[in-house]
Structures are given as structure tokens and as C-alpha cells.
XYZ file of N, CA and C in Angstrom:
765
model
N 50.829 39.876 -5.004
C 51.043 41.299 -4.747
C 50.471 41.711 -3.393
N 49.288 41.214 -3.044
C 48.662 41.594 -1.776
C 49.512 41.167 -0.591
N 50.121 39.985 -0.668
C 50.974 39.566 0.444
C 52.155 40.517 0.604
N 52.714 40.977 -0.509
C 53.809 41.946 -0.447
C 53.342 43.237 0.222
N 52.139 43.684 -0.142
C 51.603 44.933 0.399
C 51.341 44.827 1.903
N 50.590 43.804 2.298
C 50.218 43.699 3.710
C 51.376 43.228 4.577
N 52.301 42.476 3.991
C 53.507 42.129 4.734
C 54.326 43.359 5.069
N 54.397 44.281 4.108
C 55.116 45.532 4.357
C 54.418 46.355 5.433
N 53.070 46.346 5.423
C 52.333 47.078 6.449
C 52.627 46.506 7.844
N 52.689 45.160 7.920
C 53.021 44.529 9.191
C 54.412 44.906 9.655
N 55.359 45.014 8.712
C 56.723 45.422 9.063
C 56.743 46.850 9.583
N 55.911 47.719 9.010
C 55.836 49.102 9.483
C 55.418 49.152 10.959
N 54.463 48.306 11.330
C 54.041 48.299 12.735
C 55.160 47.813 13.644
N 55.869 46.791 13.215
C 56.970 46.275 14.037
C 58.057 47.332 14.189
N 58.327 48.086 13.108
C 59.350 49.135 13.149
C 58.814 50.472 13.636
N 57.492 50.532 13.896
C 56.824 51.737 14.379
C 56.971 52.894 13.398
N 56.936 52.572 12.096
C 57.097 53.561 11.032
C 55.731 53.948 10.476
N 55.443 55.235 10.433
C 54.127 55.689 9.997
C 53.955 55.472 8.496
N 52.728 55.086 8.090
C 52.405 54.887 6.678
C 50.939 55.252 6.459
N 50.571 55.352 5.209
C 49.184 55.656 4.846
C 48.636 54.526 3.991
N 47.423 54.082 4.302
C 46.813 52.994 3.543
C 45.305 53.200 3.517
N 44.644 52.600 2.514
C 43.210 52.817 2.348
C 42.380 51.989 3.335
N 42.931 50.914 3.876
C 42.170 50.045 4.762
C 42.314 50.495 6.222
N 41.300 50.252 7.053
C 41.428 50.507 8.488
C 42.559 49.672 9.087
N 42.998 49.982 10.304
C 44.262 49.421 10.795
C 44.208 48.059 11.472
N 43.046 47.558 11.883
C 43.023 46.388 12.759
C 43.710 45.175 12.148
N 43.359 44.815 10.916
C 43.935 43.629 10.303
C 45.442 43.716 10.183
N 45.949 44.875 9.789
C 47.388 45.043 9.623
C 48.102 45.045 10.970
N 47.444 45.574 12.000
C 48.043 45.503 13.333
C 48.146 44.058 13.799
N 47.133 43.248 13.509
C 47.176 41.838 13.887
C 48.253 41.093 13.108
N 48.455 41.464 11.843
C 49.540 40.865 11.061
C 50.889 41.202 11.688
N 51.080 42.475 12.030
C 52.320 42.877 12.682
C 52.513 42.183 14.008
N 51.429 42.035 14.779
C 51.516 41.348 16.068
C 51.898 39.888 15.886
N 51.323 39.233 14.870
C 51.666 37.837 14.604
C 53.141 37.700 14.260
N 53.651 38.625 13.450
C 55.069 38.583 13.107
C 55.952 38.837 14.317
N 55.563 39.796 15.133
C 56.355 40.133 16.331
C 56.399 38.961 17.309
N 55.249 38.316 17.529
C 55.200 37.197 18.481
C 55.963 35.976 17.973
N 56.113 35.865 16.664
C 56.812 34.699 16.102
C 58.291 34.970 15.830
N 58.759 36.164 16.206
C 60.187 36.436 16.089
C 60.623 37.190 14.855
N 59.677 37.670 14.046
C 60.055 38.444 12.860
C 60.486 39.845 13.290
N 61.598 40.332 12.731
C 62.159 41.610 13.174
C 61.791 42.793 12.281
N 60.995 42.576 11.246
C 60.532 43.675 10.414
C 61.549 44.203 9.424
N 62.568 43.411 9.094
C 63.633 43.896 8.203
C 63.463 43.466 6.749
N 62.549 42.543 6.458
C 62.364 42.115 5.071
C 61.733 43.256 4.269
N 62.269 43.596 3.084
C 61.813 44.797 2.363
C 60.437 44.671 1.710
N 59.982 43.453 1.384
C 58.703 43.276 0.672
C 58.628 44.181 -0.550
N 59.629 44.099 -1.425
C 59.682 44.991 -2.587
C 58.812 44.525 -3.740
N 58.806 43.219 -4.019
C 58.005 42.737 -5.145
C 57.572 41.300 -4.877
N 56.467 40.868 -5.478
C 56.003 39.489 -5.287
C 57.055 38.483 -5.757
N 57.185 37.397 -5.021
C 58.092 36.330 -5.401
C 59.464 36.408 -4.783
N 59.784 37.503 -4.085
C 61.082 37.594 -3.415
C 61.187 36.514 -2.346
N 62.339 35.883 -2.259
C 62.547 34.831 -1.260
C 62.765 35.455 0.118
N 62.146 34.835 1.128
C 62.276 35.348 2.497
C 63.637 35.025 3.102
N 64.325 34.009 2.540
C 65.648 33.593 3.011
C 65.611 33.326 4.513
N 66.447 34.055 5.297
C 66.546 33.764 6.725
C 65.483 34.472 7.556
N 64.645 35.273 6.942
C 63.639 36.028 7.695
C 62.533 35.090 8.187
N 62.108 35.300 9.415
C 61.100 34.441 10.040
C 59.707 34.941 9.655
N 59.226 34.458 8.522
C 57.939 34.908 7.986
C 56.788 33.974 8.359
N 57.105 32.820 8.992
C 56.098 31.780 9.213
C 54.931 32.299 10.052
N 55.232 33.062 11.095
C 54.175 33.573 11.958
C 53.222 34.487 11.220
N 53.769 35.349 10.358
C 52.924 36.267 9.606
C 52.099 35.526 8.562
N 52.626 34.433 8.044
C 51.903 33.706 7.003
C 50.833 32.790 7.557
N 50.913 32.424 8.823
C 49.790 31.605 9.214
C 49.805 30.830 10.489
N 50.925 30.368 10.970
C 50.897 29.424 12.086
C 50.245 30.050 13.306
N 50.538 31.312 13.589
C 50.036 31.917 14.812
C 48.721 32.650 14.631
N 48.392 32.978 13.390
C 47.183 33.787 13.218
C 46.235 33.203 12.192
N 46.675 33.053 10.951
C 45.745 32.717 9.875
C 45.217 31.300 10.000
N 46.088 30.329 10.307
C 45.587 28.965 10.429
C 44.596 28.859 11.577
N 44.879 29.568 12.670
C 43.956 29.568 13.808
C 42.620 30.188 13.418
N 42.687 31.351 12.734
C 41.465 32.031 12.309
C 40.675 31.167 11.336
N 41.369 30.576 10.363
C 40.682 29.781 9.347
C 40.034 28.539 9.953
N 40.687 27.921 10.922
C 40.093 26.749 11.558
C 38.855 27.127 12.361
N 38.837 28.326 12.921
C 37.662 28.787 13.650
C 36.494 29.068 12.726
N 36.770 29.412 11.471
C 35.682 29.712 10.539
C 34.753 28.522 10.373
N 35.339 27.341 10.222
C 34.513 26.143 10.056
C 33.672 25.886 11.294
N 34.264 26.099 12.470
C 33.522 25.894 13.715
C 32.388 26.904 13.850
N 32.649 28.160 13.526
C 31.603 29.179 13.595
C 30.488 28.884 12.605
N 30.867 28.485 11.396
C 29.872 28.158 10.374
C 29.009 26.986 10.820
N 29.643 25.976 11.413
C 28.906 24.820 11.928
C 27.942 25.248 13.033
N 28.413 26.127 13.913
C 27.582 26.565 15.041
C 26.365 27.332 14.567
N 26.553 28.207 13.575
C 25.431 28.986 13.061
C 24.369 28.076 12.469
N 24.807 27.103 11.666
C 23.857 26.196 11.012
C 23.207 25.251 12.016
N 24.024 24.628 12.861
C 23.536 23.568 13.734
C 22.693 24.114 14.887
N 23.197 25.172 15.524
C 22.566 25.635 16.756
C 21.412 26.599 16.510
N 21.451 27.334 15.394
C 20.490 28.415 15.262
C 19.638 28.369 14.001
N 20.217 28.119 12.826
C 19.471 28.277 11.588
C 18.728 27.008 11.196
N 19.441 26.020 10.714
C 18.764 24.813 10.239
C 18.462 23.829 11.369
N 19.284 23.864 12.436
C 19.187 22.899 13.538
C 19.267 21.461 13.017
N 20.022 21.301 11.950
C 20.192 19.994 11.324
C 21.664 19.624 11.333
N 21.995 18.500 11.935
C 23.384 18.058 11.976
C 23.941 17.786 10.581
N 23.229 17.083 9.685
C 23.776 16.876 8.333
C 24.029 18.186 7.593
N 23.104 19.143 7.718
C 23.287 20.431 7.040
C 24.489 21.182 7.597
N 24.651 21.142 8.924
C 25.784 21.826 9.550
C 27.103 21.178 9.152
N 27.149 19.853 9.127
C 28.367 19.145 8.722
C 28.710 19.435 7.262
N 27.689 19.451 6.412
C 27.918 19.736 4.993
C 28.465 21.151 4.814
N 27.904 22.109 5.531
C 28.361 23.494 5.426
C 29.812 23.623 5.867
N 30.147 23.019 7.021
C 31.522 23.073 7.513
C 32.472 22.358 6.559
N 32.024 21.228 6.003
C 32.846 20.452 5.068
C 33.167 21.281 3.825
N 32.151 21.965 3.292
C 32.350 22.790 2.098
C 33.356 23.900 2.375
N 33.264 24.508 3.551
C 34.175 25.595 3.896
C 35.599 25.086 4.101
N 35.734 23.939 4.782
C 37.064 23.390 5.064
C 37.814 23.062 3.778
N 37.105 22.497 2.795
C 37.757 22.040 1.577
C 37.594 23.012 0.403
N 37.156 24.240 0.695
C 37.056 25.244 -0.363
C 38.455 25.709 -0.756
N 38.773 25.632 -2.038
C 40.111 25.974 -2.516
C 40.461 27.425 -2.214
N 39.482 28.326 -2.357
C 39.745 29.729 -2.089
C 40.119 29.973 -0.638
N 39.372 29.365 0.279
C 39.665 29.547 1.715
C 41.012 28.945 2.080
N 41.330 27.781 1.510
C 42.624 27.154 1.780
C 43.756 28.054 1.303
N 43.596 28.633 0.117
C 44.632 29.503 -0.434
C 44.785 30.771 0.391
N 43.657 31.394 0.751
C 43.705 32.632 1.522
C 44.381 32.425 2.870
N 44.217 31.246 3.461
C 44.763 30.994 4.795
C 46.263 30.751 4.786
N 46.879 30.693 3.606
C 48.305 30.388 3.517
C 49.175 31.622 3.315
N 48.568 32.772 3.124
C 49.353 33.961 2.799
C 49.042 35.102 3.770
N 49.836 36.167 3.680
C 49.679 37.323 4.552
C 48.598 38.219 3.957
N 47.357 37.959 4.307
C 46.214 38.673 3.748
C 45.237 39.067 4.854
N 44.383 40.032 4.548
C 43.374 40.480 5.505
C 42.116 39.628 5.476
N 41.898 38.901 4.391
C 40.613 38.234 4.178
C 40.256 37.199 5.247
N 41.186 36.332 5.703
C 40.795 35.380 6.760
C 40.351 36.074 8.044
N 41.016 37.175 8.393
C 40.632 37.920 9.595
C 39.258 38.541 9.404
N 39.026 39.109 8.219
C 37.721 39.693 7.921
C 36.624 38.647 7.990
N 36.856 37.483 7.395
C 35.864 36.410 7.399
C 35.552 35.956 8.820
N 36.562 35.939 9.671
C 36.345 35.544 11.064
C 35.380 36.502 11.759
N 35.590 37.797 11.602
C 34.707 38.768 12.252
C 33.319 38.778 11.616
N 33.242 38.576 10.296
C 31.937 38.498 9.639
C 31.119 37.332 10.178
N 31.755 36.165 10.239
C 31.049 34.984 10.730
C 30.727 35.127 12.220
N 31.653 35.740 12.969
C 31.394 35.968 14.393
C 30.209 36.883 14.611
N 30.075 37.923 13.766
C 28.943 38.836 13.896
C 27.627 38.129 13.602
N 27.620 37.273 12.571
C 26.397 36.539 12.239
C 26.023 35.576 13.358
N 27.022 34.848 13.882
C 26.741 33.915 14.974
C 26.215 34.655 16.206
N 26.852 35.765 16.560
C 26.407 36.535 17.726
C 24.992 37.058 17.528
N 24.679 37.475 16.305
C 23.349 38.007 16.015
C 22.276 36.934 16.192
N 22.526 35.752 15.621
C 21.499 34.711 15.713
C 21.411 34.156 17.138
N 22.524 34.149 17.867
C 22.469 33.720 19.267
C 21.685 34.723 20.108
N 21.847 36.004 19.807
C 21.077 37.023 20.518
C 19.598 36.890 20.196
N 19.271 36.579 18.936
C 17.871 36.377 18.557
C 17.262 35.201 19.310
N 18.085 34.180 19.581
C 17.576 33.012 20.295
C 17.283 33.315 21.762
N 17.821 34.438 22.252
C 17.568 34.839 23.642
C 16.426 35.854 23.740
N 15.658 35.994 22.657
C 14.598 37.005 22.625
C 13.524 36.759 23.683
N 13.367 35.497 24.113
C 12.349 35.194 25.121
C 12.800 35.542 26.533
N 14.060 35.911 26.711
C 14.573 36.325 28.012
C 15.440 37.583 27.849
N 14.816 38.694 27.423
C 15.577 39.929 27.198
C 16.184 40.472 28.481
N 17.310 41.133 28.332
C 18.055 41.767 29.426
C 18.653 40.755 30.403
N 18.683 39.491 29.998
C 19.387 38.498 30.805
C 20.885 38.610 30.511
N 21.705 37.900 31.301
C 23.159 37.967 31.122
C 23.568 37.454 29.748
N 22.959 36.357 29.307
C 23.302 35.802 28.001
C 22.864 36.732 26.880
N 21.703 37.374 27.036
C 21.212 38.310 26.033
C 22.170 39.483 25.895
N 22.605 40.063 27.005
C 23.560 41.169 26.972
C 24.898 40.727 26.383
N 25.327 39.522 26.723
C 26.615 39.016 26.228
C 26.612 38.931 24.707
N 25.589 38.297 24.143
C 25.570 38.110 22.693
C 25.324 39.414 21.959
N 24.536 40.312 22.554
C 24.317 41.612 21.924
C 25.613 42.420 21.907
N 26.341 42.402 23.030
C 27.613 43.126 23.097
C 28.649 42.498 22.175
N 28.675 41.165 22.122
C 29.637 40.489 21.250
C 29.341 40.781 19.781
N 28.088 40.964 19.444
C 27.748 41.370 18.085
C 28.376 42.711 17.757
N 28.271 43.654 18.692
C 28.896 44.961 18.486
C 30.407 44.872 18.356
N 31.034 44.020 19.157
C 32.488 43.840 19.082
C 32.886 43.294 17.712
N 32.143 42.305 17.228
C 32.452 41.726 15.913
C 32.190 42.711 14.774
N 31.184 43.553 14.924
C 30.946 44.580 13.908
C 32.131 45.544 13.839
N 32.637 45.942 14.995
C 33.812 46.817 15.018
C 35.010 46.118 14.402
N 35.162 44.809 14.685
C 36.263 44.062 14.113
C 36.177 43.972 12.600
N 34.973 43.707 12.084
C 34.794 43.604 10.631
C 35.082 44.933 9.941
N 34.565 46.039 10.492
C 34.822 47.350 9.906
C 36.269 47.775 10.102
N 36.899 47.295 11.167
C 38.280 47.665 11.450
C 39.290 46.953 10.577
N 38.866 45.895 9.883
C 39.767 45.167 8.983
C 39.632 45.695 7.558
N 38.395 45.757 7.060
C 38.128 46.281 5.725
C 36.763 46.958 5.724
N 36.621 47.973 4.885
C 35.347 48.687 4.826
C 34.236 47.823 4.243
N 34.589 46.710 3.586
C 33.564 45.809 3.075
C 32.797 45.165 4.233
N 33.327 45.278 5.444
C 32.599 44.829 6.625
C 31.299 45.579 6.839
N 31.120 46.665 6.085
C 29.867 47.422 6.169
C 28.665 46.554 5.829
N 28.863 45.537 4.992
C 27.732 44.712 4.586
C 27.164 43.920 5.759
N 28.010 43.432 6.665
C 27.494 42.721 7.829
C 26.861 43.716 8.802
N 27.344 44.957 8.803
C 26.700 46.005 9.605
C 25.278 46.236 9.097
N 25.107 46.255 7.778
C 23.775 46.413 7.197
C 22.887 45.224 7.541
N 23.455 44.018 7.515
C 22.679 42.821 7.862
C 22.179 42.895 9.295
N 23.081 43.210 10.216
C 22.688 43.318 11.629
C 21.716 44.479 11.816
N 21.929 45.566 11.082
C 21.024 46.710 11.189
C 19.610 46.369 10.744
N 19.485 45.666 9.629
C 18.160 45.256 9.158
C 17.495 44.296 10.136
N 18.276 43.370 10.685
C 17.738 42.447 11.682
C 17.252 43.198 12.917
N 18.015 44.210 13.329
C 17.643 44.999 14.504
C 16.371 45.810 14.235
N 16.256 46.385 13.048
C 15.055 47.151 12.701
C 13.815 46.256 12.718
N 13.942 45.061 12.142
C 12.810 44.120 12.151
C 12.455 43.704 13.580
N 13.476 43.487 14.390
C 13.248 43.095 15.782
C 12.527 44.195 16.546
N 12.981 45.441 16.382
C 12.358 46.565 17.071
C 10.938 46.817 16.560
N 10.725 46.583 15.273
C 9.374 46.753 14.713
C 8.398 45.757 15.331
N 8.856 44.519 15.503
C 8.015 43.503 16.148
C 7.736 43.870 17.602
N 8.745 44.401 18.282
C 8.552 44.797 19.683
C 7.581 45.968 19.791
N 7.675 46.900 18.846
C 6.775 48.050 18.872
C 5.331 47.620 18.641
N 5.148 46.549 17.846
C 3.798 46.062 17.584
C 3.252 45.145 18.665
N 4.075 44.817 19.659
C 3.641 43.966 20.770
C 2.916 44.834 21.798
N 1.609 44.753 21.826
C 0.807 45.614 22.702
C 0.976 45.283 24.171
N 1.571 44.137 24.471
C 1.792 43.784 25.874
C 3.012 44.483 26.462
N 3.813 45.120 25.627
C 5.001 45.837 26.090
C 4.684 47.324 26.210
N 5.115 47.920 27.300
C 4.931 49.361 27.471
C 5.995 50.109 26.683
N 5.772 51.407 26.478
C 6.752 52.224 25.773
C 8.060 52.330 26.549
N 7.985 52.229 27.856
C 9.205 52.266 28.678
C 10.077 51.051 28.384
N 9.451 49.878 28.323
C 10.202 48.656 28.017
C 10.762 48.726 26.600
N 9.954 49.228 25.660
C 10.450 49.372 24.285
C 11.631 50.339 24.247
N 11.547 51.415 25.025
C 12.654 52.363 25.090
C 13.928 51.714 25.616
N 13.795 50.807 26.572
C 14.958 50.090 27.088
C 15.574 49.200 26.012
N 14.709 48.538 25.232
C 15.214 47.710 24.128
C 15.977 48.566 23.122
N 15.389 49.724 22.786
C 16.030 50.620 21.826
C 17.363 51.134 22.359
N 17.387 51.526 23.628
C 18.609 52.049 24.232
C 19.700 50.982 24.289
N 19.308 49.745 24.597
C 20.292 48.658 24.663
C 20.946 48.439 23.313
N 20.165 48.501 22.252
C 20.722 48.289 20.917
C 21.581 49.460 20.465
N 21.186 50.675 20.829
C 22.016 51.830 20.510
C 23.362 51.721 21.228
N 23.320 51.290 22.484
C 24.541 51.164 23.272
C 25.469 50.091 22.721
N 24.923 48.906 22.436
C 25.759 47.750 22.069
C 26.075 47.673 20.581
N 25.188 48.192 19.732
C 25.373 48.026 18.288
C 25.795 49.303 17.577
N 25.812 50.419 18.290
C 26.257 51.673 17.684
C 27.407 52.286 18.476
N 27.168 52.579 19.743
C 28.187 53.261 20.539
C 29.392 52.374 20.824
N 29.153 51.107 21.182
C 30.272 50.201 21.457
C 31.148 49.982 20.227
N 30.580 49.657 19.048
C 31.438 49.525 17.857
C 32.186 50.803 17.510
N 31.527 51.951 17.654
C 32.201 53.211 17.350
C 33.374 53.451 18.292
N 33.173 53.168 19.582
C 34.249 53.351 20.555
C 35.429 52.436 20.247
N 35.142 51.178 19.921
C 36.217 50.241 19.598
C 36.915 50.641 18.303
N 36.151 51.096 17.326
C 36.727 51.504 16.046
C 37.684 52.676 16.244
N 37.277 53.647 17.052
C 38.157 54.781 17.321
C 39.367 54.366 18.147
N 39.183 53.393 19.043
C 40.304 52.901 19.843
C 41.366 52.254 18.955
N 40.944 51.584 17.882
C 41.911 50.990 16.944
C 42.811 52.065 16.355
N 42.223 53.190 15.974
C 43.026 54.266 15.404
C 43.898 54.922 16.468
N 43.422 54.972 17.709
C 44.247 55.513 18.787
C 45.512 54.667 18.954
N 45.343 53.342 18.932
C 46.504 52.450 19.013
C 47.386 52.622 17.784
N 46.764 52.723 16.616
C 47.481 52.895 15.352
C 48.413 54.106 15.410
N 47.894 55.260 15.820
C 48.701 56.471 15.850
C 49.698 56.470 17.009
N 49.409 55.741 18.069
C 50.355 55.651 19.184
C 51.559 54.793 18.819
N 51.298 53.677 18.155
C 52.383 52.760 17.789
C 53.263 53.365 16.701
N 52.663 53.958 15.675
C 53.429 54.487 14.544
C 53.889 55.908 14.852
N 54.981 56.021 15.596
C 55.458 57.338 16.030
C 56.720 57.790 15.311
N 57.134 57.042 14.260
C 58.328 57.419 13.509
C 57.951 57.834 12.090
N 58.720 58.723 11.511
C 58.457 59.225 10.169
C 58.540 58.098 9.145
N 57.618 58.132 8.159
C 57.581 57.086 7.154
C 57.004 57.595 5.856
N 56.625 56.685 4.940
C 56.149 57.090 3.616
C 54.776 57.739 3.603
N 54.063 57.754 4.707
C 52.730 58.339 4.717
C 52.666 59.744 5.259
N 53.817 60.354 5.562
C 53.831 61.671 6.197
C 53.147 62.746 5.363
N 53.394 62.736 4.053
C 52.954 63.831 3.204
C 51.456 63.977 3.090
N 50.693 62.957 3.494
C 49.243 63.039 3.412
C 48.638 63.815 4.580
N 49.455 64.186 5.554
C 48.930 64.776 6.777
C 49.514 66.170 6.998
N 48.933 66.869 7.954
C 49.279 68.267 8.186
C 50.685 68.404 8.769
N 51.196 69.616 8.700
C 52.511 69.902 9.279
C 52.507 69.682 10.784
N 51.378 70.026 11.435
C 51.287 69.830 12.881
C 51.400 68.345 13.249
N 50.780 67.493 12.428
C 50.883 66.050 12.686
C 52.309 65.561 12.420
N 52.917 66.026 11.340
C 54.267 65.591 11.015
C 55.263 65.990 12.093
N 54.997 67.075 12.792
C 55.922 67.531 13.837
C 55.953 66.580 15.035
N 55.025 65.629 15.087
C 54.993 64.671 16.193
C 55.688 63.354 15.844
N 56.154 63.211 14.600
C 56.763 61.966 14.146
C 58.277 62.041 14.266
N 58.842 61.096 14.986
C 60.295 61.046 15.176
C 60.978 60.838 13.827
N 61.989 61.676 13.542
C 62.732 61.559 12.294
C 62.216 62.442 11.178
N 61.056 63.044 11.350
C 60.531 63.959 10.337
C 61.279 65.287 10.406
N 61.381 65.978 9.268
C 62.077 67.264 9.235
C 61.422 68.308 10.131
N 60.130 68.114 10.401
C 59.399 69.069 11.238
C 59.275 68.600 12.684
N 59.976 67.533 13.046
C 59.811 66.951 14.385
C 60.141 67.979 15.467
N 59.205 68.152 16.396
C 59.332 69.051 17.542
C 59.394 70.526 17.142
N 59.062 70.837 15.884
C 58.994 72.229 15.467
C 57.677 72.830 15.942
N 57.695 74.043 16.413
C 56.488 74.722 16.868
C 55.649 75.128 15.657
N 54.453 74.572 15.542
C 53.569 74.850 14.411
C 52.402 75.718 14.883
N 52.224 76.927 14.316
C 51.079 77.761 14.699
C 49.768 77.068 14.364
N 48.716 77.403 15.090
C 47.405 76.817 14.823
C 46.942 77.215 13.415
């Protein structure tokens, strides 16, 4: 059923048809992009699970261009987190990657049109970026420190932009940041000015940057979906007047 649902959402993006859904737009936009790049024209109805795709080019949406690539990166990210930062043990890192590669659930998820592989990619990316930034704690404000801190913010926006369950990795990074700032505040060798710079850097990269990217996703979402669709009724008359094909299109709506 989920593949039918998210496949239809991807078709809406290709056809630029407005719709309403409970999940944020990033994952569905990437699904639509994968279908568009692989030659899918957005005409398959996705009415019920089990319908045959027949001549429709569904391969790109199901995995070759997006999901298989994302899923293969998961094992590499998991290996990097274990090997480079956490355990620093090659056997432990290999075992972790091996378990992920041959996990039946991950294999199944990577074969269908679902949001979960994309979400897992951003979750793992956020964890890797966080631990890499922690490893640069002895050289704060260096280029590598800024890179990993900013990349953490980008991955947080990606995780929240796919599903709201990405909030859990936001909480993880938030708790790590609070502990880090608490340790810095207790370091008597640091002045309050330096501590203020640390605080400002984290506000910029872990709060403002993710918020800006998250809002940018919705800006793209509303720009692309400019035609009337099944989600019109959830929004105001003024909004509906901007959708091509709506009964209120180009009608003057009082404030």
C-alpha cells in the first residue's frame, strides 16, 4: 500500500498537480525526481496495491537511480561511524556493515517506492557528521570543524524533510550539543567571548541552517505544484486562486 501511496505522490510532482499529505515534501520530491530522470511520465494511476506497471517505466522510482544508491551508502556510512569514530575497531565496523547489508528489512525497503531508505540515509548522515564534528573538538573553528557542523545541520533538515520521525535524530544531536556546551562552559581556560562564539556557531549551523533548508523545501514544493489537484480543499480560497485549473484560478479574493 505504501508504494502505491508514495508512487502516486511522485507522479503528482511530475505532473505538477497539487496534493495534500501528512509527510514533509523532500522524500516525495526525490521520488518524483528519480522517476523523471529515468523516463517515467507520471501517467500510471497507482490505484491499488498489486497493479501491474505494464509499459510504464517504474524502475527509476523503485530503485536503480535512487534507492539502491541510498541503501548502498547506508552500509558505508555505518562502517565509517563505527570504524572511524566510535569503536575504532575494524572487526566491529565490518560486522556492523555486514549486518546492515544482509538485513532482510533493509533489503526489502530498498526494493520499493518508499521514504524509509531516504530517511535512513539522512539519519545515518547526521550521526556520522555529529561524531566527525566531535572529533574536531581539539581544533574548533577550523575548516573541517565548520564543514562537519554545517553538514550535520544539512542532514538534520533532510531527516525532518522526509518524515517527522526525523525529530529523534534532532533530539540526539541536541543532547550532544547541550553536553558539549556544558563542558565548554565548565572549561575555565575559555573566556565567555569564546564560549559565545561556540554557542553562536551551533545556533547558526544546527538551528538556523536546518530551518532555512526546511522552509526552502516547501518553497520548491509549492512552486512545482502549480496545478489544481486533490489537495485543494484543505487550503484557503486565496491559495486555490493561484492553482491552474481550479475554479477560483485568477479570481480576485478579498483579504
